[in-house]
PDB file of C-alpha atoms in Angstrom:
ATOM      1  CA  UNK A  19      -8.007 -15.227   3.467  1.00 48.00           C
ATOM      2  CA  UNK A  20      -8.913 -16.972   0.174  1.00 55.00           C
ATOM      3  CA  UNK A  21      -9.725 -15.335  -2.966  1.00 61.00           C
ATOM      4  CA  UNK A  22      -9.226 -16.070  -6.479  1.00 76.00           C
ATOM      5  CA  UNK A  23      -8.193 -14.359  -9.519  1.00 82.00           C
ATOM      6  CA  UNK A  24     -11.768 -13.453 -11.070  1.00 84.00           C
ATOM      7  CA  UNK A  25     -12.358 -12.173  -7.449  1.00 84.00           C
ATOM      8  CA  UNK A  26      -9.692  -9.862  -6.786  1.00 86.00           C
ATOM      9  CA  UNK A  27     -10.048  -8.679 -10.639  1.00 88.00           C
ATOM     10  CA  UNK A  28     -13.581  -7.618  -9.324  1.00 89.00           C
ATOM     11  CA  UNK A  29     -12.255  -6.345  -6.202  1.00 90.00           C
ATOM     12  CA  UNK A  30     -10.063  -3.881  -8.529  1.00 92.00           C
ATOM     13  CA  UNK A  31     -12.768  -2.160 -10.223  1.00 93.00           C
ATOM     14  CA  UNK A  32     -14.857  -1.333  -6.774  1.00 92.00           C
ATOM     15  CA  UNK A  33     -14.605   2.395  -6.061  1.00 92.00           C
ATOM     16  CA  UNK A  34     -10.971   3.286  -3.874  1.00 94.00           C
ATOM     17  CA  UNK A  35     -10.468   4.977  -0.815  1.00 93.00           C
ATOM     18  CA  UNK A  36      -7.482   6.195  -2.203  1.00 95.00           C
ATOM     19  CA  UNK A  37      -5.679   6.693  -5.635  1.00 97.00           C
ATOM     20  CA  UNK A  38      -2.662   8.152  -7.419  1.00 97.00           C
ATOM     21  CA  UNK A  39       0.147   7.519  -9.791  1.00 97.00           C
ATOM     22  CA  UNK A  40       2.993   6.648  -7.509  1.00 97.00           C
ATOM     23  CA  UNK A  41       6.740   5.550  -8.247  1.00 96.00           C
ATOM     24  CA  UNK A  42       7.012   1.909  -7.025  1.00 96.00           C
ATOM     25  CA  UNK A  43       9.770  -0.117  -6.975  1.00 95.00           C
ATOM     26  CA  UNK A  44       9.729  -3.786  -5.694  1.00 92.00           C
ATOM     27  CA  UNK A  45      11.225  -6.272  -3.191  1.00 91.00           C
ATOM     28  CA  UNK A  46      14.086  -7.735  -5.867  1.00 89.00           C
ATOM     29  CA  UNK A  47      17.197  -6.570  -5.381  1.00 83.00           C
ATOM     30  CA  UNK A  48      18.146  -4.078  -8.369  1.00 82.00           C
ATOM     31  CA  UNK A  49      14.602  -3.329  -8.712  1.00 84.00           C
ATOM     32  CA  UNK A  50      14.032   0.684  -9.632  1.00 91.00           C
ATOM     33  CA  UNK A  51      10.722   2.628  -9.510  1.00 92.00           C
ATOM     34  CA  UNK A  52       7.923   2.634 -12.005  1.00 95.00           C
ATOM     35  CA  UNK A  53       4.928   4.410 -12.830  1.00 96.00           C
ATOM     36  CA  UNK A  54       2.282   2.809 -11.589  1.00 97.00           C
ATOM     37  CA  UNK A  55      -1.434   3.472 -10.686  1.00 97.00           C
ATOM     38  CA  UNK A  56      -1.895   2.542  -7.226  1.00 97.00           C
ATOM     39  CA  UNK A  57      -5.501   1.887  -5.924  1.00 97.00           C
ATOM     40  CA  UNK A  58      -6.319   1.036  -2.289  1.00 96.00           C
ATOM     41  CA  UNK A  59      -9.598  -0.804  -2.196  1.00 92.00           C
ATOM     42  CA  UNK A  60     -10.734  -2.223   1.622  1.00 86.00           C
ATOM     43  CA  UNK A  61      -7.176  -4.127   2.771  1.00 88.00           C
ATOM     44  CA  UNK A  62      -5.957  -4.410  -0.852  1.00 92.00           C
ATOM     45  CA  UNK A  63      -3.123  -2.607  -2.339  1.00 96.00           C
ATOM     46  CA  UNK A  64      -3.459  -2.640  -6.160  1.00 96.00           C
ATOM     47  CA  UNK A  65      -1.045  -1.272  -8.563  1.00 96.00           C
ATOM     48  CA  UNK A  66      -1.520  -1.142 -12.270  1.00 97.00           C
ATOM     49  CA  UNK A  67       0.467   0.184 -15.686  1.00 95.00           C
ATOM     50  CA  UNK A  68      -0.965   3.543 -15.653  1.00 92.00           C
ATOM     51  CA  UNK A  69      -2.813   2.199 -19.558  1.00 93.00           C
ATOM     52  CA  UNK A  70      -4.018  -0.685 -18.631  1.00 94.00           C
ATOM     53  CA  UNK A  71      -7.284  -1.865 -16.846  1.00 92.00           C
ATOM     54  CA  UNK A  72      -6.004  -5.018 -15.472  1.00 93.00           C
ATOM     55  CA  UNK A  73      -3.796  -5.121 -12.128  1.00 94.00           C
ATOM     56  CA  UNK A  74      -0.715  -6.130 -12.030  1.00 94.00           C
ATOM     57  CA  UNK A  75      -0.253  -7.535  -9.024  1.00 93.00           C
ATOM     58  CA  UNK A  76      -1.936  -6.707  -5.145  1.00 93.00           C
ATOM     59  CA  UNK A  77      -1.096  -6.804  -1.990  1.00 93.00           C
ATOM     60  CA  UNK A  78      -3.118  -7.859   0.712  1.00 89.00           C
ATOM     61  CA  UNK A  79      -2.034  -5.199   3.983  1.00 88.00           C
ATOM     62  CA  UNK A  80      -2.810  -7.510   6.627  1.00 82.00           C
ATOM     63  CA  UNK A  81       0.484  -8.725   8.319  1.00 83.00           C
ATOM     64  CA  UNK A  82       2.710  -5.683   7.093  1.00 86.00           C
ATOM     65  CA  UNK A  83       4.449  -2.429   7.883  1.00 89.00           C
ATOM     66  CA  UNK A  84       4.021   0.461   6.888  1.00 91.00           C
ATOM     67  CA  UNK A  85       7.273   2.887   7.559  1.00 93.00           C
ATOM     68  CA  UNK A  86       8.091   6.744   5.978  1.00 92.00           C
ATOM     69  CA  UNK A  87      11.216   6.470   3.717  1.00 86.00           C
ATOM     70  CA  UNK A  88      12.834   9.326   2.387  1.00 81.00           C
ATOM     71  CA  UNK A  89      10.924  12.549   2.826  1.00 84.00           C
ATOM     72  CA  UNK A  90       7.858  11.481   0.665  1.00 91.00           C
ATOM     73  CA  UNK A  91       8.355   8.097   0.199  1.00 95.00           C
ATOM     74  CA  UNK A  92       6.818   5.335   2.651  1.00 96.00           C
ATOM     75  CA  UNK A  93       7.246   1.297   2.300  1.00 95.00           C
ATOM     76  CA  UNK A  94       5.421  -1.531   3.009  1.00 94.00           C
ATOM     77  CA  UNK A  95       7.072  -4.820   4.339  1.00 93.00           C
ATOM     78  CA  UNK A  96       5.626  -8.295   5.502  1.00 89.00           C
ATOM     79  CA  UNK A  97       5.793  -9.671   8.979  1.00 86.00           C
ATOM     80  CA  UNK A  98       6.717 -13.216   7.529  1.00 86.00           C
ATOM     81  CA  UNK A  99       9.512 -11.995   5.401  1.00 87.00           C
ATOM     82  CA  UNK A 100      10.877  -8.630   6.092  1.00 82.00           C
ATOM     83  CA  UNK A 101      12.948  -8.586   3.250  1.00 84.00           C
ATOM     84  CA  UNK A 102       9.713  -8.490   0.811  1.00 89.00           C
ATOM     85  CA  UNK A 103       9.490  -4.455   1.223  1.00 93.00           C
ATOM     86  CA  UNK A 104       7.635  -2.503  -1.806  1.00 95.00           C
ATOM     87  CA  UNK A 105       9.176   0.865  -1.890  1.00 95.00           C
ATOM     88  CA  UNK A 106       6.608   4.086  -2.633  1.00 97.00           C
ATOM     89  CA  UNK A 107       7.193   7.602  -3.822  1.00 96.00           C
ATOM     90  CA  UNK A 108       4.701  10.133  -3.558  1.00 96.00           C
ATOM     91  CA  UNK A 109       4.999  13.588  -4.982  1.00 94.00           C
ATOM     92  CA  UNK A 110       4.984  15.469  -2.125  1.00 94.00           C
ATOM     93  CA  UNK A 111       5.352  14.537   1.973  1.00 94.00           C
ATOM     94  CA  UNK A 112       1.700  15.673   2.170  1.00 95.00           C
ATOM     95  CA  UNK A 113       0.793  12.872  -0.303  1.00 96.00           C
ATOM     96  CA  UNK A 114       2.633  10.221   1.654  1.00 95.00           C
ATOM     97  CA  UNK A 115       1.249  11.362   4.843  1.00 95.00           C
ATOM     98  CA  UNK A 116      -2.262  10.614   3.385  1.00 96.00           C
ATOM     99  CA  UNK A 117      -1.198   7.372   1.489  1.00 96.00           C
ATOM    100  CA  UNK A 118       0.141   6.455   5.193  1.00 94.00           C
ATOM    101  CA  UNK A 119      -2.858   7.312   6.933  1.00 94.00           C
ATOM    102  CA  UNK A 120      -5.501   5.818   4.517  1.00 95.00           C
ATOM    103  CA  UNK A 121      -3.692   2.341   5.147  1.00 93.00           C
ATOM    104  CA  UNK A 122      -3.515   2.698   8.458  1.00 89.00           C
ATOM    105  CA  UNK A 123      -7.741   3.142   8.303  1.00 88.00           C
ATOM    106  CA  UNK A 124      -7.539   0.349   6.484  1.00 87.00           C
ATOM    107  CA  UNK A 125      -5.741  -2.227   9.165  1.00 79.00           C
ATOM    108  CA  UNK A 126      -8.633  -0.728  11.440  1.00 76.00           C
ATOM    109  CA  UNK A 127     -11.745  -1.793   8.861  1.00 74.00           C
ATOM    110  CA  UNK A 128     -10.073  -5.395   9.363  1.00 69.00           C
ATOM    111  CA  UNK A 129      -9.694  -4.975  13.133  1.00 68.00           C
ATOM    112  CA  UNK A 130     -13.459  -3.822  13.130  1.00 72.00           C
ATOM    113  CA  UNK A 131     -14.674  -6.985  11.200  1.00 68.00           C
ATOM    114  CA  UNK A 132     -12.377  -9.550  12.501  1.00 65.00           C
ATOM    115  CA  UNK A 133     -12.472  -7.707  16.246  1.00 62.00           C
ATOM    116  CA  UNK A 134      -8.951  -8.623  16.522  1.00 58.00           C
ATOM    117  CA  UNK A 135      -5.849  -6.350  15.211  1.00 52.00           C
ATOM    118  CA  UNK A 136      -4.130  -8.526  12.459  1.00 47.00           C
ATOM    119  CA  UNK A 137      -0.515  -8.052  13.698  1.00 44.00           C
ATOM    120  CA  UNK A 138      -1.032  -8.488  17.492  1.00 48.00           C
ATOM    121  CA  UNK A 139      -0.426 -12.178  17.418  1.00 44.00           C
ATOM    122  CA  UNK A 140       2.813 -11.432  16.147  1.00 41.00           C
ATOM    123  CA  UNK A 141       3.742  -8.983  19.349  1.00 44.00           C
ATOM    124  CA  UNK A 142       4.604  -6.261  16.795  1.00 41.00           C
ATOM    125  CA  UNK A 143       3.546  -2.757  18.446  1.00 46.00           C
ATOM    126  CA  UNK A 144       1.328  -0.277  17.170  1.00 47.00           C
ATOM    127  CA  UNK A 145       4.286   2.682  16.843  1.00 46.00           C
ATOM    128  CA  UNK A 146       6.090  -0.535  15.182  1.00 43.00           C
ATOM    129  CA  UNK A 147       3.707  -1.043  12.532  1.00 42.00           C
ATOM    130  CA  UNK A 148       2.215   2.666  11.100  1.00 43.00           C
ATOM    131  CA  UNK A 149       5.470   5.623  11.698  1.00 39.00           C
ATOM    132  CA  UNK A 150       3.308   8.539  10.958  1.00 37.00           C
ATOM    133  CA  UNK A 151       5.307  12.010  11.283  1.00 36.00           C
ATOM    134  CA  UNK A 152       2.634  14.877  12.225  1.00 33.00           C
ATOM    135  CA  UNK A 153       2.714  17.472   9.611  1.00 34.00           C
ATOM    136  CA  UNK A 154       0.009  20.299   8.971  1.00 33.00           C
ATOM    137  CA  UNK A 155      -2.560  19.976   6.416  1.00 37.00           C
ATOM    138  CA  UNK A 156      -2.785  23.285   4.763  1.00 36.00           C
ATOM    139  CA  UNK A 157      -4.514  20.934   2.004  1.00 35.00           C
ATOM    140  CA  UNK A 158      -3.901  18.147  -0.516  1.00 35.00           C
ATOM    141  CA  UNK A 159      -1.278  17.750  -3.181  1.00 33.00           C
ATOM    142  CA  UNK A 160      -1.997  15.975  -6.300  1.00 34.00           C
ATOM    143  CA  UNK A 161       0.392  14.451  -8.576  1.00 40.00           C
ATOM    144  CA  UNK A 162       0.457  12.715 -11.538  1.00 35.00           C
ATOM    145  CA  UNK A 163       3.396  11.293 -13.066  1.00 34.00           C
ATOM    146  CA  UNK A 164       7.081  10.747 -11.639  1.00 31.00           C
ATOM    147  CA  UNK A 165      10.164   8.738 -12.562  1.00 29.00           C
ATOM    148  CA  UNK A 166       8.523   4.807 -13.439  1.00 31.00           C
ATOM    149  CA  UNK A 167       8.085   2.029 -15.370  1.00 30.00           C
ATOM    150  CA  UNK A 168       6.858  -0.995 -15.741  1.00 34.00           C
ATOM    151  CA  UNK A 169       7.646  -3.601 -12.698  1.00 38.00           C
ATOM    152  CA  UNK A 170       8.692  -6.978 -12.933  1.00 36.00           C
TER     153      UNK A 170
END
């Protein structure tokens, strides 16, 4: 997929399917979780400093794996480099479940647009891509603020 910085910035301003302040830890060794506004728009996961309008970065959600980590957390890693793994800390297991389901819907949208699963060429099973726990949904929990700072 080709895109440029201006296109990405314009896309980051579009309405999000989901947005929240989460803990985010990057793939660098020794990276610590930092507070980020995380926003899912189409198949991009943008992350911002909570007090800034321009994104710090974006993760293209093609050829990625989403996995549940510790309770209330999930990770995104990429098929080309599984060591490039981003960790996200949610305020609750319910919020984590909501994020994982939204990320799966984003991948399904790619499939609808292209007519094929973006990971099928790598032989990765559906179960390995999105590892969701089945939890009862009594209500949605929102959380603003957790233990995060600025990602490098």
